[in-house]
Coordinates of C-alpha atoms in Angstrom, one line a residue:
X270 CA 12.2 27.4 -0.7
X271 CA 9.1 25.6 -0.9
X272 CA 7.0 24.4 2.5
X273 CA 4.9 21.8 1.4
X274 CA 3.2 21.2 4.7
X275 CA 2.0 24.0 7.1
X276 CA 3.1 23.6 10.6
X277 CA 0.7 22.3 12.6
X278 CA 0.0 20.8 16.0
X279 CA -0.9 16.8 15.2
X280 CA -3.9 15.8 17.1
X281 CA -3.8 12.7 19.0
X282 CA -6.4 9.6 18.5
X283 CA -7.8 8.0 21.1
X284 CA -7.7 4.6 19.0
X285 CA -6.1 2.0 17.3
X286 CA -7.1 -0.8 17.9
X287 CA -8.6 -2.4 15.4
X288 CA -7.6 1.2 13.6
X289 CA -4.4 3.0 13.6
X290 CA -3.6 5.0 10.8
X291 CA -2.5 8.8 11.2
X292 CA -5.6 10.7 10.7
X293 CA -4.7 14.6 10.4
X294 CA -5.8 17.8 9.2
X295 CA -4.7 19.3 5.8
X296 CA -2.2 19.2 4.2
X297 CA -2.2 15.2 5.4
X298 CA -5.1 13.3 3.7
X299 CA -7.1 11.3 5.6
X300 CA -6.6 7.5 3.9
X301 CA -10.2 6.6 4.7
X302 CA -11.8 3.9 6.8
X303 CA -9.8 1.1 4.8
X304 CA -6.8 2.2 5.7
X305 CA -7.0 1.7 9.7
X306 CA -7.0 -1.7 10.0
X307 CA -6.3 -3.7 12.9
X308 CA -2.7 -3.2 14.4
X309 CA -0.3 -6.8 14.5
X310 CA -1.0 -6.7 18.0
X311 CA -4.5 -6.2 18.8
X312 CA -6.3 -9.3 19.8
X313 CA -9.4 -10.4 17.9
X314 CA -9.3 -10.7 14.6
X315 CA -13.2 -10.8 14.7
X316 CA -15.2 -9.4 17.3
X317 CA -18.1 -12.2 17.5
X318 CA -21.9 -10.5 19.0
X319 CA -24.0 -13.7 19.9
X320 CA -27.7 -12.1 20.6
X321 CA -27.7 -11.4 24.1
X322 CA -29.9 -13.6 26.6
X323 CA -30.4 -11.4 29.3
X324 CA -30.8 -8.2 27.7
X325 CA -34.6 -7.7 29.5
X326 CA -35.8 -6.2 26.3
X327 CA -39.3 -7.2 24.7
X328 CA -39.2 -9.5 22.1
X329 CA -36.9 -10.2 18.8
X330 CA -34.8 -6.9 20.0
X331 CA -32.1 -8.4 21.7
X332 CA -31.2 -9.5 18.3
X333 CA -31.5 -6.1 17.1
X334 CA -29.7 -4.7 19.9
X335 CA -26.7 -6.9 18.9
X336 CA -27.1 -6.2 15.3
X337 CA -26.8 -2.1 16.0
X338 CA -23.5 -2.6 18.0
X339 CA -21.9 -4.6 15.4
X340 CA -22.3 -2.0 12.8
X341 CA -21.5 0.7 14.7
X342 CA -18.5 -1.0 16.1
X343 CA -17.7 -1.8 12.3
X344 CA -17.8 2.4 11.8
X345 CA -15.0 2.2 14.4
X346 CA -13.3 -0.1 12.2
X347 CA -13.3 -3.2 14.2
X348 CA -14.2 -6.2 12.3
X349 CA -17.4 -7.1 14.8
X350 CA -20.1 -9.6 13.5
X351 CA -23.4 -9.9 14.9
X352 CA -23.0 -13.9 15.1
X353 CA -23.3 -17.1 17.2
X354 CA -19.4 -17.6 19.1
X355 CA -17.4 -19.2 16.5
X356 CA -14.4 -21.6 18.2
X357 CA -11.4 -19.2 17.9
X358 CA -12.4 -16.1 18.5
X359 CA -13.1 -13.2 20.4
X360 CA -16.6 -12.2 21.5
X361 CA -18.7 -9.6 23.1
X362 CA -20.7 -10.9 25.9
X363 CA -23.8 -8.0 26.1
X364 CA -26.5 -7.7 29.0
X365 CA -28.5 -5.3 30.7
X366 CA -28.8 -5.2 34.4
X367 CA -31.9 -3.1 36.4
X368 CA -30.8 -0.7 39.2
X369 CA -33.6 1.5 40.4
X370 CA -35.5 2.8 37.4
X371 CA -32.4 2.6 35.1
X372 CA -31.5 -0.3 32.8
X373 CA -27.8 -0.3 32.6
X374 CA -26.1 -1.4 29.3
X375 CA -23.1 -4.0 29.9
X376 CA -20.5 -5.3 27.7
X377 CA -17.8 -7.6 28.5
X378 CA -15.0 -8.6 25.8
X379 CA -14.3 -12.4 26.0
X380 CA -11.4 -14.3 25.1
X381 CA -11.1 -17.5 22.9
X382 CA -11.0 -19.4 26.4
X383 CA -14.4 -17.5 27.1
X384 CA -12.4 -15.8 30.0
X385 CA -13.6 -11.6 30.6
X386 CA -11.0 -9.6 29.8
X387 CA -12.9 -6.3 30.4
X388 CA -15.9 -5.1 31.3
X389 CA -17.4 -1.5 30.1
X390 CA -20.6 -0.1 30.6
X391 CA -22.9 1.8 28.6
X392 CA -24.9 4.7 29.7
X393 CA -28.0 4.5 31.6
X394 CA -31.2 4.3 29.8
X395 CA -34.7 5.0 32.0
X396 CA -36.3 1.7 32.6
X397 CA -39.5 2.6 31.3
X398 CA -37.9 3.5 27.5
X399 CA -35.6 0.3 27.9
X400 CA -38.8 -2.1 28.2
X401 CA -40.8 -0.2 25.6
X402 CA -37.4 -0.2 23.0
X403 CA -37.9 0.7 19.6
X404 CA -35.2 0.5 16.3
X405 CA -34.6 4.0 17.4
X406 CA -33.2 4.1 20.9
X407 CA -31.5 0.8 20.4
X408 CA -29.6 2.7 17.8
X409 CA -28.5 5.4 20.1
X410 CA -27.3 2.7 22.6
X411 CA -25.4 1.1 20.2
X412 CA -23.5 4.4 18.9
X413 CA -22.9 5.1 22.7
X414 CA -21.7 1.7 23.1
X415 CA -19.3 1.9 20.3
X416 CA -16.4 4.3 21.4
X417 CA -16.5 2.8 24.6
X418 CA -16.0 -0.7 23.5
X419 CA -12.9 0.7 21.3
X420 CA -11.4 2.1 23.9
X421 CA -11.5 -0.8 26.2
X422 CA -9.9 -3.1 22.8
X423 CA -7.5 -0.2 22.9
X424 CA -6.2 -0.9 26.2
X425 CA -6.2 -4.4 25.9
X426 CA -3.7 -4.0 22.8
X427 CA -1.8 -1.4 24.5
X428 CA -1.3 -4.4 27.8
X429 CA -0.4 -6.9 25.4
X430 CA 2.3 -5.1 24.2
X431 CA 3.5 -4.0 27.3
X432 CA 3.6 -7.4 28.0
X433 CA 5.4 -8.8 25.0
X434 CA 9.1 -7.9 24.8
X435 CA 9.3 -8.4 21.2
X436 CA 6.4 -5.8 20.2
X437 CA 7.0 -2.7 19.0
X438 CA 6.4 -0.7 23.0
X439 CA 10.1 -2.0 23.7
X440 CA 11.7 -1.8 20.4
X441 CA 12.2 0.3 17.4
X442 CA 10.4 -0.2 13.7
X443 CA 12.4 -2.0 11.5
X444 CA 10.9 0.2 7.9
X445 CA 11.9 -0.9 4.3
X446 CA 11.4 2.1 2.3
X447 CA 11.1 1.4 -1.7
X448 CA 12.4 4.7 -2.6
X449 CA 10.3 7.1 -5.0
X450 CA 9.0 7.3 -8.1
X451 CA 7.5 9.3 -10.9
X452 CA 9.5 12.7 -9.8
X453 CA 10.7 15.2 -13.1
X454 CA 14.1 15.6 -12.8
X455 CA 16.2 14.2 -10.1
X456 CA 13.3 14.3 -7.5
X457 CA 13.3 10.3 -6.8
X458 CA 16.7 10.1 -5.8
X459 CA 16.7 13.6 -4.1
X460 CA 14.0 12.6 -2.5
X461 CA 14.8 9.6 -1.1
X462 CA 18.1 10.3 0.1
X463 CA 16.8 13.3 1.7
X464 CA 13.7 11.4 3.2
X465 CA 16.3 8.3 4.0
X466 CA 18.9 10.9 5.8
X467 CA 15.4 12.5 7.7
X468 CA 13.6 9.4 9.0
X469 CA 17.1 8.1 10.4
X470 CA 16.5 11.4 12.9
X471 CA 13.3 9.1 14.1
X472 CA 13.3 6.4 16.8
X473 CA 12.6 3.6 13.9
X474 CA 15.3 2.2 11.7
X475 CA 15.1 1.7 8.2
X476 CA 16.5 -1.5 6.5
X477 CA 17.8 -2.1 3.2
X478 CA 15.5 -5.7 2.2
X479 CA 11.9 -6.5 3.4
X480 CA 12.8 -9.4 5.2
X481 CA 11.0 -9.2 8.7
X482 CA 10.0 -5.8 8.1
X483 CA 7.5 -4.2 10.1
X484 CA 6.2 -1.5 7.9
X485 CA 6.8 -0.6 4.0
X486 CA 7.3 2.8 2.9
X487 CA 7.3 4.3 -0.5
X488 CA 6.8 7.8 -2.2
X489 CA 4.9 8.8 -5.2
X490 CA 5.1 12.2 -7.4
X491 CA 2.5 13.3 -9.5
X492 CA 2.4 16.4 -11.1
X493 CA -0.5 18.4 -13.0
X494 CA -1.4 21.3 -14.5
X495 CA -1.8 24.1 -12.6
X496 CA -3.8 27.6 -12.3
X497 CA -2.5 29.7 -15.2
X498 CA -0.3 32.2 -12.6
X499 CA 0.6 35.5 -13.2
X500 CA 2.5 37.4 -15.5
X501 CA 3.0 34.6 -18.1
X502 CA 4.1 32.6 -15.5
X503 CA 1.9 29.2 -15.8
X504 CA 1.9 26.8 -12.7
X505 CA 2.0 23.4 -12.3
X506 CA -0.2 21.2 -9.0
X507 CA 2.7 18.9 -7.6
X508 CA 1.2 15.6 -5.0
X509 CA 3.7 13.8 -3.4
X510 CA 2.4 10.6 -1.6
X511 CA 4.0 8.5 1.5
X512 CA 2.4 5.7 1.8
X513 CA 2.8 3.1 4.5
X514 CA 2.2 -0.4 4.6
X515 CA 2.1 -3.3 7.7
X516 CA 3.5 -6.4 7.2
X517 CA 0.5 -8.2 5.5
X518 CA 0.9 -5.2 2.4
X519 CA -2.1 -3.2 4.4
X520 CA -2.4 0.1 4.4
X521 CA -1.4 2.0 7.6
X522 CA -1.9 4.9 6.7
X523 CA -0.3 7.8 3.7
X524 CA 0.8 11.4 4.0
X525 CA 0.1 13.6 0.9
X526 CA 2.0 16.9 0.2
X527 CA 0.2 19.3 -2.1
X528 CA 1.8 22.3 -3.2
X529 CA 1.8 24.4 -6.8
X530 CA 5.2 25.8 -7.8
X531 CA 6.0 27.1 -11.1
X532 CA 6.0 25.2 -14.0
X533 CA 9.2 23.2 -15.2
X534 CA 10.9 24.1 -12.1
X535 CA 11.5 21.2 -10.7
X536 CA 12.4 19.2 -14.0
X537 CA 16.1 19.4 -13.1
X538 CA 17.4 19.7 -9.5
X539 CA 15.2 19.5 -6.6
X540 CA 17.5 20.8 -4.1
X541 CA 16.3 22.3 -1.0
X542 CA 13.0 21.7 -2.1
X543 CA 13.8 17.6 -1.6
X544 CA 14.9 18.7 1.7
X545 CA 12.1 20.2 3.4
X546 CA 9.5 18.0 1.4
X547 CA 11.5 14.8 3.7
X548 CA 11.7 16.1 6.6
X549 CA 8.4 16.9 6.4
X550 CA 7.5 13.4 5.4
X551 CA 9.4 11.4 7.4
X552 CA 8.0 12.8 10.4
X553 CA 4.9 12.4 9.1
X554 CA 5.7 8.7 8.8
X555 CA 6.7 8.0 12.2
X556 CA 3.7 9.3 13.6
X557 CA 1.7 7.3 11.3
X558 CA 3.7 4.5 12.4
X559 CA 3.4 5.3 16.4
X560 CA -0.6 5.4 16.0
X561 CA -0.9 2.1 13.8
X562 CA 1.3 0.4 16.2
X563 CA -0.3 1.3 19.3
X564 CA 2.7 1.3 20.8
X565 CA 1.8 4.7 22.7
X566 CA -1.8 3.5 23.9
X567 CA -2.3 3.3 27.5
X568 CA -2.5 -0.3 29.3
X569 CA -5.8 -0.9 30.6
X570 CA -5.7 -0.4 34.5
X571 CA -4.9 -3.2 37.0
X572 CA -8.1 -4.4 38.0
X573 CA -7.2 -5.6 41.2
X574 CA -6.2 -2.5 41.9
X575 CA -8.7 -0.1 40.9
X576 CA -10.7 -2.8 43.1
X577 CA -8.9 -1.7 46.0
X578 CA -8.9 1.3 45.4
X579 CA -12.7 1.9 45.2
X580 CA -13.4 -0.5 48.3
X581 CA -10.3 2.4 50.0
X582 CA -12.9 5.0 49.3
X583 CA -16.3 3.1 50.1
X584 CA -14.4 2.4 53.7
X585 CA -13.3 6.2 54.0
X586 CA -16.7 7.3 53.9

């Protein structure tokens, strides 16, 4: 029987929000930075950076400063522009504020109504290199700045949903699956019964039209020649692609099983080999469709509470 994908233990990502496709080590390809867009849920659709006014660097490099965390917030796959506010969307208020001889990095993500809806600092830079601030160390910032940001959009997603009894925290993914195509033999209906009978073991459902479908899913087979094998036995390079869709036709992310098996072998009956090759897939699928959702992202923490909390342990001591 053939085992197209090794068992492995499937890291977790810290991220979706504004990314959320499964991102895993081989035999899963990694679908590139394209392919983890913005879940349905997350909130901006662009992250506006106005140049900060009370940054307390020298010059032009506030601007700078506000260019860097665009594009490194863009490497995390959230559509941020270094921009004036535009009506409509989401910002990133930025300043810097002085305590002691450190200049501490502050960024708050603002809502449409220009209300905070989280606050995140950045790590402390000596005051002295803050108010001498070069293209260099305004980089850095901005790479620091980055992840944190992220996470903070993360949680704001993840609340969202929590919030929304229609999203897909409280609720299972309705899936249309297209079937699969370009498989010798019998492979596309093997394969998509077997992968329909597998993915019905998930907690999604599949549907039989795309109307109000949440996700698409098909499969594609491609088979190539192979090394030349042994004993007169030549081999053939079989791909088999599941690829997943949101609702806007975007790519959430794709699964690809790799495997060589002897030539002409499969250009009849698939068998087993559908079997294990769906299972496979289909959990592969519903993890892809957990992280693009977000729906297992942590709420950020009640601020009044963590308030509390940290005035509970100022008063202890």
């Amino acid at each position: 029987m053939i085992s197209f994908l090794r068992q492995a233990a499937l890291p977790l990502s810290t991220l979706l929000l504004l990314g959320g496709c499964l991102d895993v080590p081989h035999p899963f390809s990694n679908p590139g930075k394209e392919a983890k867009q913005l879940a349905a849920n997350a909130p901006p659709s662009r992250l506006d950076i106005p140049t900060p006014a009370k940054s307390l660097l020298p010059g032009d490099t506030a601007q700078i400063w506000a260019k860097d965390v665009a594009e490194e917030l863009l490497q995390q796959t959230i559509p941020a522009m270094a921009q004036p506010v535009r009506k409509g969307d989401w910002w990133l208020a930025m300043h810097a504020e002085q305590r002691g001889d450190q200049i501490v990095p502050l960024y708050q993500v603002m809502t449409p109504k220009n209300e905070i809806r989280a606050t995140q600092e950045g790590a402390p830079v000596p005051a002295v290199q803050w108010s001498a601030a070069n293209a260099d160390l305004l980089s850095v910032v901005a790479a620091d700045a980055a992840p944190r940001i992220a996470s903070v959009l993360t949680g704001i997603q993840a609340d969202d949903m929590e919030k929304d009894p229609h999203s897909l925290k409280h609720r299972a993914a309705r899936v249309y699956f297209t079937g699969v195509t370009g498989a010798p033999g019998d492979g596309d209906v093997s394969l998509a019964r077997a992968f329909a009978a597998s993915f019905r073991n998930t907690p999604d459902t599949l549907q039989n039209t795309a109307t109000n479908a949440d996700f698409t899913v098909n499969g594609k087979v491609k088979l190539t020649p192979g090394p030349a094998g042994t004993t007169g036995h030549p081999q053939e390079h079989i791909e088999i692609v599941w690829q997943v869709l949101d609702k806007n036709g975007k790519e959430a992310g794709a699964a690809t099983q790799l495997h060589d098996i002897d030539a002409h072998s499969l250009d009849h009956y698939w068998g087993d080999v559908a079997v294990v090759a769906a299972q496979e897939a289909a959990a592969a699928v519903d993890q892809i469709l957990d992280r693009y959702s977000g729906r297992e992202n942590a709420p950020l923490p009640d601020a009044s509470k963590t308030t509390a909390n940290k005035q509970k342990e100022s008063d202890k001591k």
